[in-house]
């Protein structure tokens, strides 16, 4: 199964593509969509949608996972992140992918063992799980972490389904 993980952001949206075969994962690609902050909001959201739809088309992903919005201290920032996340979800679903959503703390816990892990700990664990891969940005590392979290949840659900038979 090929999984596309996404870490939504208005200025920078990380994406990561992995292959999951049972409990084994391997890196396919990753990157960051950077949207200029001086563009009007509608144009920024459109660029995010279009850019991510292009990633989906090139990735060959069969499923996707996105990080949920967390609440910032600044309500305006939370609202803008929510708008970016809406464009991300629309691009993924509009491309025909089933989309899972994971809370930030759940992703961190799945990879590092604690929901309070720092970004550098998540990045280090992603690089450890995919030896030889040098991750270009924290956003891409977070996106790969979301994809890995989804792979683990899918494998667990499949194992539980087979166990119940």
N, CA and C atoms as an extended XYZ file, in Angstrom:
495
Properties=species:S:1:pos:R:3:atomname:S:1:resname:S:1:resid:I:1 pbc="F F F"
N         0.842       -1.167        0.000 N   UNK     1
C         0.000        0.000        0.000 CA  UNK     1
C         0.894        1.240        0.000 C   UNK     1
N         0.577        2.195       -0.828 N   UNK     2
C         1.303        3.462       -0.878 CA  UNK     2
C         0.465        4.506       -0.159 C   UNK     2
N         1.093        5.166        0.820 N   UNK     3
C         0.403        6.122        1.687 CA  UNK     3
C         1.030        7.498        1.521 C   UNK     3
N         0.179        8.505        1.365 N   UNK     4
C         0.604        9.896        1.327 CA  UNK     4
C         0.230       10.537        2.657 C   UNK     4
N         1.222       11.021        3.382 N   UNK     5
C         0.987       11.752        4.627 CA  UNK     5
C         1.149       13.230        4.377 C   UNK     5
N         0.317       14.039        5.051 N   UNK     6
C         0.351       15.483        4.844 CA  UNK     6
C         0.321       16.216        6.182 C   UNK     6
N         1.198       17.207        6.307 N   UNK     7
C         1.222       18.116        7.448 CA  UNK     7
C         0.777       19.479        6.924 C   UNK     7
N        -0.521       19.805        7.081 N   UNK     8
C        -1.047       21.037        6.482 CA  UNK     8
C        -0.488       22.305        7.103 C   UNK     8
N        -0.279       23.286        6.259 N   UNK     9
C         0.129       24.619        6.690 CA  UNK     9
C        -0.156       25.594        5.572 C   UNK     9
N        -0.363       26.840        5.918 N   UNK    10
C        -0.681       27.824        4.885 CA  UNK    10
C         0.572       28.282        4.147 C   UNK    10
N         1.679       28.454        4.860 N   UNK    11
C         2.928       28.882        4.225 CA  UNK    11
C         3.731       27.693        3.712 C   UNK    11
N         3.696       26.595        4.466 N   UNK    12
C         4.463       25.399        4.105 CA  UNK    12
C         3.646       24.159        4.472 C   UNK    12
N         3.366       23.343        3.484 N   UNK    13
C         2.662       22.080        3.699 CA  UNK    13
C         3.623       20.947        3.368 C   UNK    13
N         3.917       20.137        4.384 N   UNK    14
C         4.801       19.003        4.167 CA  UNK    14
C         4.029       17.816        3.628 C   UNK    14
N         4.695       17.028        2.783 N   UNK    15
C         4.086       15.796        2.274 CA  UNK    15
C         5.159       14.702        2.254 C   UNK    15
N         4.696       13.483        2.443 N   UNK    16
C         5.610       12.352        2.431 CA  UNK    16
C         4.891       11.116        1.919 C   UNK    16
N         5.568       10.347        1.103 N   UNK    17
C         4.982        9.141        0.518 CA  UNK    17
C         5.810        7.943        0.963 C   UNK    17
N         5.116        6.933        1.496 N   UNK    18
C         5.781        5.708        1.922 CA  UNK    18
C         5.070        4.502        1.323 C   UNK    18
N         5.779        3.388        1.299 N   UNK    19
C         5.185        2.099        0.951 CA  UNK    19
C         5.115        1.296        2.239 C   UNK    19
N         3.949        0.721        2.510 N   UNK    20
C         3.767       -0.104        3.701 CA  UNK    20
C         3.380       -1.512        3.266 C   UNK    20
N         4.164       -2.479        3.731 N   UNK    21
C         3.897       -3.888        3.466 CA  UNK    21
C         3.927       -4.604        4.810 C   UNK    21
N         2.737       -4.821        5.378 N   UNK    22
C         2.672       -5.368        6.722 CA  UNK    22
C         3.267       -4.362        7.691 C   UNK    22
N         4.256       -4.792        8.469 N   UNK    23
C         4.912       -3.897        9.418 CA  UNK    23
C         6.133       -3.205        8.825 C   UNK    23
N         6.444       -3.486        7.563 N   UNK    24
C         7.614       -2.891        6.916 CA  UNK    24
C         7.203       -1.622        6.177 C   UNK    24
N         8.001       -0.585        6.354 N   UNK    25
C         7.767        0.662        5.634 CA  UNK    25
C         9.029        1.055        4.884 C   UNK    25
N         8.816        1.728        3.769 N   UNK    26
C         9.956        2.247        3.019 CA  UNK    26
C         9.591        3.613        2.443 C   UNK    26
N        10.595        4.436        2.327 N   UNK    27
C        10.451        5.796        1.824 CA  UNK    27
C        10.327        5.784        0.302 C   UNK    27
N         9.408        6.585       -0.214 N   UNK    28
C         9.305        6.780       -1.662 CA  UNK    28
C         9.721        8.204       -2.020 C   UNK    28
N         9.103        9.196       -1.381 N   UNK    29
C         9.412       10.596       -1.686 CA  UNK    29
C         8.888       11.490       -0.570 C   UNK    29
N         9.385       12.710       -0.535 N   UNK    30
C         8.857       13.706        0.392 CA  UNK    30
C         9.207       15.094       -0.120 C   UNK    30
N         8.528       16.098        0.425 N   UNK    31
C         8.810       17.470        0.032 CA  UNK    31
C         7.942       18.447        0.792 C   UNK    31
N         8.056       19.697        0.416 N   UNK    32
C         7.292       20.760        1.059 CA  UNK    32
C         6.746       21.683       -0.019 C   UNK    32
N         5.447       21.928        0.040 N   UNK    33
C         4.825       22.920       -0.836 CA  UNK    33
C         4.916       24.266       -0.119 C   UNK    33
N         5.586       25.215       -0.725 N   UNK    34
C         5.728       26.542       -0.124 CA  UNK    34
C         4.848       27.517       -0.898 C   UNK    34
N         3.988       28.196       -0.161 N   UNK    35
C         3.037       29.133       -0.754 CA  UNK    35
C         3.434       30.547       -0.327 C   UNK    35
N         3.667       31.455       -1.271 N   UNK    36
C         4.079       32.825       -0.921 CA  UNK    36
C         3.054       33.537       -0.036 C   UNK    36
N         3.526       34.121        1.037 N   UNK    37
C         2.659       34.789        2.003 CA  UNK    37
C         2.052       36.084        1.466 C   UNK    37
N         2.623       36.629        0.389 N   UNK    38
C         2.104       37.897       -0.126 CA  UNK    38
C         0.950       37.719       -1.110 C   UNK    38
N         0.554       36.493       -1.369 N   UNK    39
C        -0.583       36.239       -2.258 CA  UNK    39
C        -1.895       36.448       -1.489 C   UNK    39
N        -2.965       36.806       -2.188 N   UNK    40
C        -4.280       36.874       -1.520 CA  UNK    40
C        -4.670       35.485       -0.998 C   UNK    40
N        -5.457       35.463        0.058 N   UNK    41
C        -5.812       34.203        0.709 CA  UNK    41
C        -6.423       33.196       -0.264 C   UNK    41
N        -7.357       33.606       -1.072 N   UNK    42
C        -8.003       32.674       -2.006 CA  UNK    42
C        -6.980       32.076       -2.974 C   UNK    42
N        -6.043       32.881       -3.429 N   UNK    43
C        -5.007       32.391       -4.348 CA  UNK    43
C        -4.068       31.420       -3.630 C   UNK    43
N        -3.773       31.696       -2.364 N   UNK    44
C        -2.909       30.795       -1.594 CA  UNK    44
C        -3.574       29.428       -1.425 C   UNK    44
N        -4.858       29.428       -1.099 N   UNK    45
C        -5.583       28.170       -0.918 CA  UNK    45
C        -5.684       27.408       -2.233 C   UNK    45
N        -5.902       28.134       -3.310 N   UNK    46
C        -5.957       27.502       -4.627 CA  UNK    46
C        -4.611       26.889       -5.000 C   UNK    46
N        -3.525       27.603       -4.729 N   UNK    47
C        -2.180       27.087       -5.024 CA  UNK    47
C        -1.887       25.842       -4.192 C   UNK    47
N        -2.328       25.841       -2.952 N   UNK    48
C        -2.143       24.679       -2.086 CA  UNK    48
C        -2.921       23.482       -2.623 C   UNK    48
N        -4.167       23.704       -2.993 N   UNK    49
C        -5.012       22.649       -3.561 CA  UNK    49
C        -4.369       22.065       -4.821 C   UNK    49
N        -3.988       22.939       -5.738 N   UNK    50
C        -3.412       22.513       -7.014 CA  UNK    50
C        -2.082       21.795       -6.811 C   UNK    50
N        -1.237       22.347       -5.960 N   UNK    51
C         0.059       21.724       -5.698 CA  UNK    51
C        -0.077       20.338       -5.096 C   UNK    51
N        -0.968       20.195       -4.142 N   UNK    52
C        -1.144       18.891       -3.501 CA  UNK    52
C        -1.813       17.898       -4.445 C   UNK    52
N        -2.751       18.361       -5.267 N   UNK    53
C        -3.361       17.472       -6.268 CA  UNK    53
C        -2.286       16.944       -7.222 C   UNK    53
N        -1.300       17.766       -7.546 N   UNK    54
C        -0.183       17.318       -8.380 CA  UNK    54
C         0.662       16.273       -7.681 C   UNK    54
N         0.899       16.451       -6.391 N   UNK    55
C         1.649       15.453       -5.614 CA  UNK    55
C         0.901       14.128       -5.617 C   UNK    55
N        -0.410       14.173       -5.409 N   UNK    56
C        -1.228       12.949       -5.413 CA  UNK    56
C        -1.100       12.244       -6.758 C   UNK    56
N        -1.214       12.991       -7.837 N   UNK    57
C        -1.156       12.404       -9.182 CA  UNK    57
C         0.176       11.714       -9.440 C   UNK    57
N         1.265       12.302       -8.957 N   UNK    58
C         2.593       11.727       -9.175 CA  UNK    58
C         2.942       10.603       -8.216 C   UNK    58
N         2.306       10.579       -7.049 N   UNK    59
C         2.715        9.662       -5.984 CA  UNK    59
C         2.249        8.226       -6.172 C   UNK    59
N         1.120        8.032       -6.830 N   UNK    60
C         0.547        6.694       -6.929 CA  UNK    60
C        -0.063        6.224       -5.624 C   UNK    60
N        -0.324        7.152       -4.700 N   UNK    61
C        -0.877        6.800       -3.392 CA  UNK    61
C        -2.275        6.208       -3.534 C   UNK    61
N        -2.547        5.225       -2.691 N   UNK    62
C        -3.865        4.613       -2.653 CA  UNK    62
C        -4.693        5.110       -1.492 C   UNK    62
N        -4.040        5.755       -0.536 N   UNK    63
C        -4.713        6.302        0.634 CA  UNK    63
C        -3.892        7.465        1.159 C   UNK    63
N        -4.522        8.292        1.995 N   UNK    64
C        -3.828        9.461        2.528 CA  UNK    64
C        -4.185        9.656        3.994 C   UNK    64
N        -3.322       10.376        4.676 N   UNK    65
C        -3.562       10.736        6.069 CA  UNK    65
C        -3.083       12.166        6.277 C   UNK    65
N        -3.857       12.913        7.060 N   UNK    66
C        -3.514       14.307        7.335 CA  UNK    66
C        -3.553       14.556        8.835 C   UNK    66
N        -2.710       15.478        9.256 N   UNK    67
C        -2.691       15.849       10.665 CA  UNK    67
C        -3.864       16.780       10.946 C   UNK    67
N        -4.485       16.595       12.107 N   UNK    68
C        -5.596       17.452       12.500 CA  UNK    68
C        -5.082       18.808       12.967 C   UNK    68
N        -5.981       19.788       13.013 N   UNK    69
C        -5.641       21.128       13.476 CA  UNK    69
C        -5.507       21.119       14.987 C   UNK    69
N        -4.477       21.786       15.464 N   UNK    70
C        -4.368       22.024       16.900 CA  UNK    70
C        -4.689       23.497       17.135 C   UNK    70
N        -5.105       23.838       18.323 N   UNK    71
C        -5.491       25.209       18.626 CA  UNK    71
C        -4.264       26.001       19.055 C   UNK    71
N        -4.017       27.097       18.343 N   UNK    72
C        -2.921       28.009       18.679 CA  UNK    72
C        -3.390       29.012       19.725 C   UNK    72
N        -2.445       29.740       20.271 N   UNK    73
C        -2.799       30.830       21.190 CA  UNK    73
C        -3.510       31.939       20.424 C   UNK    73
N        -3.149       32.094       19.160 N   UNK    74
C        -3.729       33.144       18.323 CA  UNK    74
C        -4.882       32.550       17.508 C   UNK    74
N        -6.127       32.977       17.783 N   UNK    75
C        -7.277       32.423       17.061 CA  UNK    75
C        -7.204       32.658       15.553 C   UNK    75
N        -6.613       33.775       15.145 N   UNK    76
C        -6.490       34.081       13.716 CA  UNK    76
C        -5.600       33.044       13.025 C   UNK    76
N        -4.515       32.640       13.682 N   UNK    77
C        -3.615       31.618       13.131 CA  UNK    77
C        -4.329       30.274       13.022 C   UNK    77
N        -5.129       29.933       14.030 N   UNK    78
C        -5.879       28.682       14.005 CA  UNK    78
C        -6.868       28.675       12.844 C   UNK    78
N        -7.538       29.791       12.629 N   UNK    79
C        -8.494       29.901       11.534 CA  UNK    79
C        -7.793       29.721       10.182 C   UNK    79
N        -6.655       30.372        9.994 N   UNK    80
C        -5.919       30.254        8.734 CA  UNK    80
C        -5.413       28.828        8.518 C   UNK    80
N        -4.949       28.186        9.582 N   UNK    81
C        -4.516       26.795        9.476 CA  UNK    81
C        -5.695       25.903        9.111 C   UNK    81
N        -6.859       26.193        9.680 N   UNK    82
C        -8.067       25.431        9.343 CA  UNK    82
C        -8.435       25.582        7.881 C   UNK    82
N        -8.274       26.776        7.333 N   UNK    83
C        -8.556       26.987        5.911 CA  UNK    83
C        -7.574       26.200        5.043 C   UNK    83
N        -6.306       26.207        5.426 N   UNK    84
C        -5.302       25.448        4.677 CA  UNK    84
C        -5.618       23.961        4.747 C   UNK    84
N        -5.989       23.504        5.920 N   UNK    85
C        -6.329       22.095        6.096 CA  UNK    85
C        -7.538       21.721        5.241 C   UNK    85
N        -8.498       22.627        5.111 N   UNK    86
C        -9.661       22.388        4.250 CA  UNK    86
C        -9.245       22.213        2.799 C   UNK    86
N        -8.314       23.035        2.332 N   UNK    87
C        -7.819       22.902        0.956 CA  UNK    87
C        -7.092       21.575        0.783 C   UNK    87
N        -6.332       21.166        1.802 N   UNK    88
C        -5.606       19.892        1.754 CA  UNK    88
C        -6.581       18.729        1.677 C   UNK    88
N        -7.584       18.713        2.566 N   UNK    89
C        -8.556       17.616        2.573 CA  UNK    89
C        -9.337       17.563        1.260 C   UNK    89
N        -9.692       18.726        0.727 N   UNK    90
C       -10.416       18.768       -0.546 CA  UNK    90
C        -9.554       18.230       -1.685 C   UNK    90
N        -8.269       18.568       -1.696 N   UNK    91
C        -7.364       18.077       -2.746 CA  UNK    91
C        -7.215       16.562       -2.655 C   UNK    91
N        -7.069       16.031       -1.448 N   UNK    92
C        -6.902       14.588       -1.272 CA  UNK    92
C        -8.174       13.838       -1.662 C   UNK    92
N        -9.303       14.265       -1.109 N   UNK    93
C       -10.567       13.592       -1.412 CA  UNK    93
C       -10.962       13.810       -2.866 C   UNK    93
N       -10.694       15.004       -3.392 N   UNK    94
C       -11.011       15.298       -4.794 CA  UNK    94
C       -10.192       14.469       -5.766 C   UNK    94
N        -9.073       13.940       -5.289 N   UNK    95
C        -8.222       13.074       -6.111 CA  UNK    95
C        -8.619       11.606       -5.971 C   UNK    95
N        -9.680       11.351       -5.200 N   UNK    96
C       -10.193        9.996       -5.075 CA  UNK    96
C        -9.586        9.171       -3.947 C   UNK    96
N        -8.829        9.805       -3.059 N   UNK    97
C        -8.211        9.065       -1.963 CA  UNK    97
C        -9.118        9.024       -0.737 C   UNK    97
N        -9.090        7.895       -0.025 N   UNK    98
C        -9.675        7.848        1.306 CA  UNK    98
C        -8.711        8.597        2.202 C   UNK    98
N        -9.241        9.405        3.115 N   UNK    99
C        -8.392       10.250        3.950 CA  UNK    99
C        -8.638        9.958        5.427 C   UNK    99
N        -7.588        9.590        6.136 N   UNK   100
C        -7.639        9.428        7.583 CA  UNK   100
C        -7.080       10.690        8.213 C   UNK   100
N        -7.504       10.975        9.431 N   UNK   101
C        -7.027       12.153       10.138 CA  UNK   101
C        -6.517       11.732       11.519 C   UNK   101
N        -5.385       12.301       11.905 N   UNK   102
C        -4.754       11.954       13.177 CA  UNK   102
C        -4.375       13.203       13.946 C   UNK   102
N        -4.649       13.191       15.237 N   UNK   103
C        -4.241       14.287       16.111 CA  UNK   103
C        -2.719       14.306       16.212 C   UNK   103
N        -2.167       15.477       16.354 N   UNK   104
C        -0.719       15.651       16.459 CA  UNK   104
C        -0.138       14.790       17.579 C   UNK   104
N        -0.784       14.782       18.730 N   UNK   105
C        -0.281       14.009       19.876 CA  UNK   105
C        -0.287       12.509       19.577 C   UNK   105
N        -1.266       12.044       18.828 N   UNK   106
C        -1.324       10.622       18.476 CA  UNK   106
C        -0.185       10.246       17.531 C   UNK   106
N         0.101       11.110       16.573 N   UNK   107
C         1.210       10.869       15.640 CA  UNK   107
C         2.525       10.796       16.415 C   UNK   107
N         2.745       11.763       17.290 N   UNK   108
C         3.976       11.788       18.086 CA  UNK   108
C         4.090       10.535       18.954 C   UNK   108
N         2.986       10.147       19.562 N   UNK   109
C         3.003        8.967       20.427 CA  UNK   109
C         3.291        7.704       19.615 C   UNK   109
N         2.723        7.605       18.419 N   UNK   110
C         2.941        6.429       17.577 CA  UNK   110
C         4.402        6.291       17.162 C   UNK   110
N         5.090        7.403       16.983 N   UNK   111
C         6.476        7.339       16.524 CA  UNK   111
C         7.498        7.381       17.648 C   UNK   111
N         7.278        8.258       18.604 N   UNK   112
C         8.287        8.507       19.626 CA  UNK   112
C         7.939        7.835       20.957 C   UNK   112
N         6.653        7.584       21.174 N   UNK   113
C         6.235        6.955       22.422 CA  UNK   113
C         5.622        7.920       23.415 C   UNK   113
N         5.659        9.214       23.077 N   UNK   114
C         5.032       10.226       23.918 CA  UNK   114
C         4.387       11.295       23.038 C   UNK   114
N         3.192       11.710       23.426 N   UNK   115
C         2.487       12.740       22.664 CA  UNK   115
C         3.074       14.120       22.847 C   UNK   115
N         4.009       14.261       23.785 N   UNK   116
C         4.633       15.557       24.046 CA  UNK   116
C         6.012       15.678       23.386 C   UNK   116
N         6.317       14.791       22.452 N   UNK   117
C         7.627       14.806       21.791 CA  UNK   117
C         7.858       16.118       21.046 C   UNK   117
N         9.117       16.513       20.974 N   UNK   118
C         9.507       17.713       20.225 CA  UNK   118
C         9.650       17.362       18.741 C   UNK   118
N         9.582       18.387       17.891 N   UNK   119
C         9.705       18.180       16.443 CA  UNK   119
C        11.008       17.465       16.062 C   UNK   119
N        12.106       17.819       16.725 N   UNK   120
C        13.381       17.191       16.382 CA  UNK   120
C        13.406       15.712       16.759 C   UNK   120
N        12.659       15.329       17.792 N   UNK   121
C        12.562       13.917       18.161 CA  UNK   121
C        11.782       13.140       17.096 C   UNK   121
N        10.714       13.745       16.586 N   UNK   122
C         9.916       13.106       15.535 CA  UNK   122
C        10.777       12.928       14.288 C   UNK   122
N        11.477       13.965       13.915 N   UNK   123
C        12.344       13.900       12.732 CA  UNK   123
C        13.408       12.810       12.891 C   UNK   123
N        14.022       12.738       14.068 N   UNK   124
C        15.054       11.729       14.315 CA  UNK   124
C        14.480       10.318       14.206 C   UNK   124
N        13.274       10.117       14.712 N   UNK   125
C        12.666        8.788       14.647 CA  UNK   125
C        12.293        8.426       13.206 C   UNK   125
N        11.796        9.393       12.450 N   UNK   126
C        11.470        9.130       11.041 CA  UNK   126
C        12.744        8.727       10.302 C   UNK   126
N        13.833        9.444       10.528 N   UNK   127
C        15.100        9.115        9.863 CA  UNK   127
C        15.628        7.758       10.317 C   UNK   127
N        15.384        7.392       11.557 N   UNK   128
C        15.816        6.087       12.066 CA  UNK   128
C        15.006        4.952       11.423 C   UNK   128
N        13.707        5.200       11.228 N   UNK   129
C        12.840        4.188       10.619 CA  UNK   129
C        13.094        4.029        9.120 C   UNK   129
N        13.691        5.051        8.515 N   UNK   130
C        14.001        5.027        7.087 CA  UNK   130
C        15.476        5.361        6.896 C   UNK   130
N        16.356        4.413        7.194 N   UNK   131
C        17.798        4.670        7.123 CA  UNK   131
C        18.230        5.198        5.747 C   UNK   131
N        19.117        6.174        5.791 N   UNK   132
C        19.657        6.736        4.559 CA  UNK   132
C        18.852        7.890        3.994 C   UNK   132
N        17.656        8.107        4.514 N   UNK   133
C        16.819        9.198        4.015 CA  UNK   133
C        17.130       10.465        4.794 C   UNK   133
N        17.483       11.507        4.078 N   UNK   134
C        17.719       12.807        4.691 CA  UNK   134
C        16.501       13.673        4.396 C   UNK   134
N        15.842       14.080        5.438 N   UNK   135
C        14.578       14.793        5.284 CA  UNK   135
C        14.845       16.288        5.151 C   UNK   135
N        14.243       16.869        4.130 N   UNK   136
C        14.523       18.239        3.737 CA  UNK   136
C        13.989       19.299        4.693 C   UNK   136
N        12.879       19.038        5.393 N   UNK   137
C        12.296       20.061        6.268 CA  UNK   137
C        11.525       19.402        7.405 C   UNK   137
N        11.270       20.186        8.444 N   UNK   138
C        10.471       19.691        9.574 CA  UNK   138
C         9.053       19.365        9.117 C   UNK   138
N         8.526       20.127        8.163 N   UNK   139
C         7.178       19.876        7.656 CA  UNK   139
C         7.109       18.531        6.934 C   UNK   139
N         8.121       18.221        6.145 N   UNK   140
C         8.159       16.936        5.451 CA  UNK   140
C         8.340       15.796        6.448 C   UNK   140
N         9.145       16.009        7.486 N   UNK   141
C         9.323       14.983        8.520 CA  UNK   141
C         8.002       14.702        9.216 C   UNK   141
N         7.256       15.749        9.529 N   UNK   142
C         5.947       15.569       10.161 CA  UNK   142
C         4.990       14.830        9.231 C   UNK   142
N         5.038       15.132        7.943 N   UNK   143
C         4.170       14.456        6.976 CA  UNK   143
C         4.512       12.970        6.882 C   UNK   143
N         5.794       12.646        6.849 N   UNK   144
C         6.201       11.236        6.840 CA  UNK   144
C         5.761       10.547        8.130 C   UNK   144
N         5.824       11.268        9.248 N   UNK   145
C         5.371       10.710       10.527 CA  UNK   145
C         3.877       10.392       10.480 C   UNK   145
N         3.094       11.258        9.862 N   UNK   146
C         1.653       11.015        9.714 CA  UNK   146
C         1.421        9.768        8.863 C   UNK   146
N         2.176        9.621        7.775 N   UNK   147
C         2.040        8.448        6.910 CA  UNK   147
C         2.415        7.171        7.672 C   UNK   147
N         3.485        7.226        8.468 N   UNK   148
C         3.917        6.061        9.251 CA  UNK   148
C         2.862        5.713       10.296 C   UNK   148
N         2.326        6.714       10.959 N   UNK   149
C         1.266        6.497       11.940 CA  UNK   149
C         0.079        5.791       11.276 C   UNK   149
N        -0.293        6.250       10.095 N   UNK   150
C        -1.413        5.643        9.368 CA  UNK   150
C        -1.087        4.194        8.997 C   UNK   150
N         0.129        3.946        8.561 N   UNK   151
C         0.536        2.573        8.207 CA  UNK   151
C         0.415        1.660        9.420 C   UNK   151
N         0.857        2.132       10.579 N   UNK   152
C         0.776        1.331       11.806 CA  UNK   152
C        -0.673        1.060       12.196 C   UNK   152
N        -1.519        2.074       12.070 N   UNK   153
C        -2.926        1.897       12.404 CA  UNK   153
C        -3.613        0.939       11.425 C   UNK   153
N        -3.267        1.044       10.155 N   UNK   154
C        -3.847        0.131        9.152 CA  UNK   154
C        -3.408       -1.307        9.422 C   UNK   154
N        -2.127       -1.509        9.735 N   UNK   155
C        -1.617       -2.849       10.004 CA  UNK   155
C        -2.278       -3.429       11.251 C   UNK   155
N        -2.475       -2.607       12.277 N   UNK   156
C        -3.130       -3.070       13.501 CA  UNK   156
C        -4.583       -3.438       13.236 C   UNK   156
N        -5.273       -2.609       12.467 N   UNK   157
C        -6.681       -2.886       12.153 CA  UNK   157
C        -6.805       -4.179       11.354 C   UNK   157
N        -5.882       -4.387       10.417 N   UNK   158
C        -5.904       -5.610        9.617 CA  UNK   158
C        -5.632       -6.832       10.501 C   UNK   158
N        -4.655       -6.722       11.401 N   UNK   159
C        -4.319       -7.830       12.295 CA  UNK   159
C        -5.487       -8.156       13.218 C   UNK   159
N        -6.147       -7.136       13.725 N   UNK   160
C        -7.301       -7.366       14.598 CA  UNK   160
C        -8.450       -8.001       13.824 C   UNK   160
N        -8.626       -7.585       12.573 N   UNK   161
C        -9.667       -8.174       11.736 CA  UNK   161
C        -9.405       -9.646       11.462 C   UNK   161
N        -8.139       -9.995       11.212 N   UNK   162
C        -7.783      -11.400       10.971 CA  UNK   162
C        -7.873      -12.204       12.251 C   UNK   162
N        -7.561      -11.582       13.376 N   UNK   163
C        -7.626      -12.257       14.663 CA  UNK   163
C        -9.076      -12.604       15.017 C   UNK   163
N        -9.987      -11.721       14.647 N   UNK   164
C       -11.398      -11.912       14.992 CA  UNK   164
C       -12.060      -13.030       14.183 C   UNK   164
N       -11.428      -13.466       13.111 N   UNK   165
C       -12.045      -14.486       12.265 CA  UNK   165
C       -12.033      -15.836       12.893 C   UNK   165
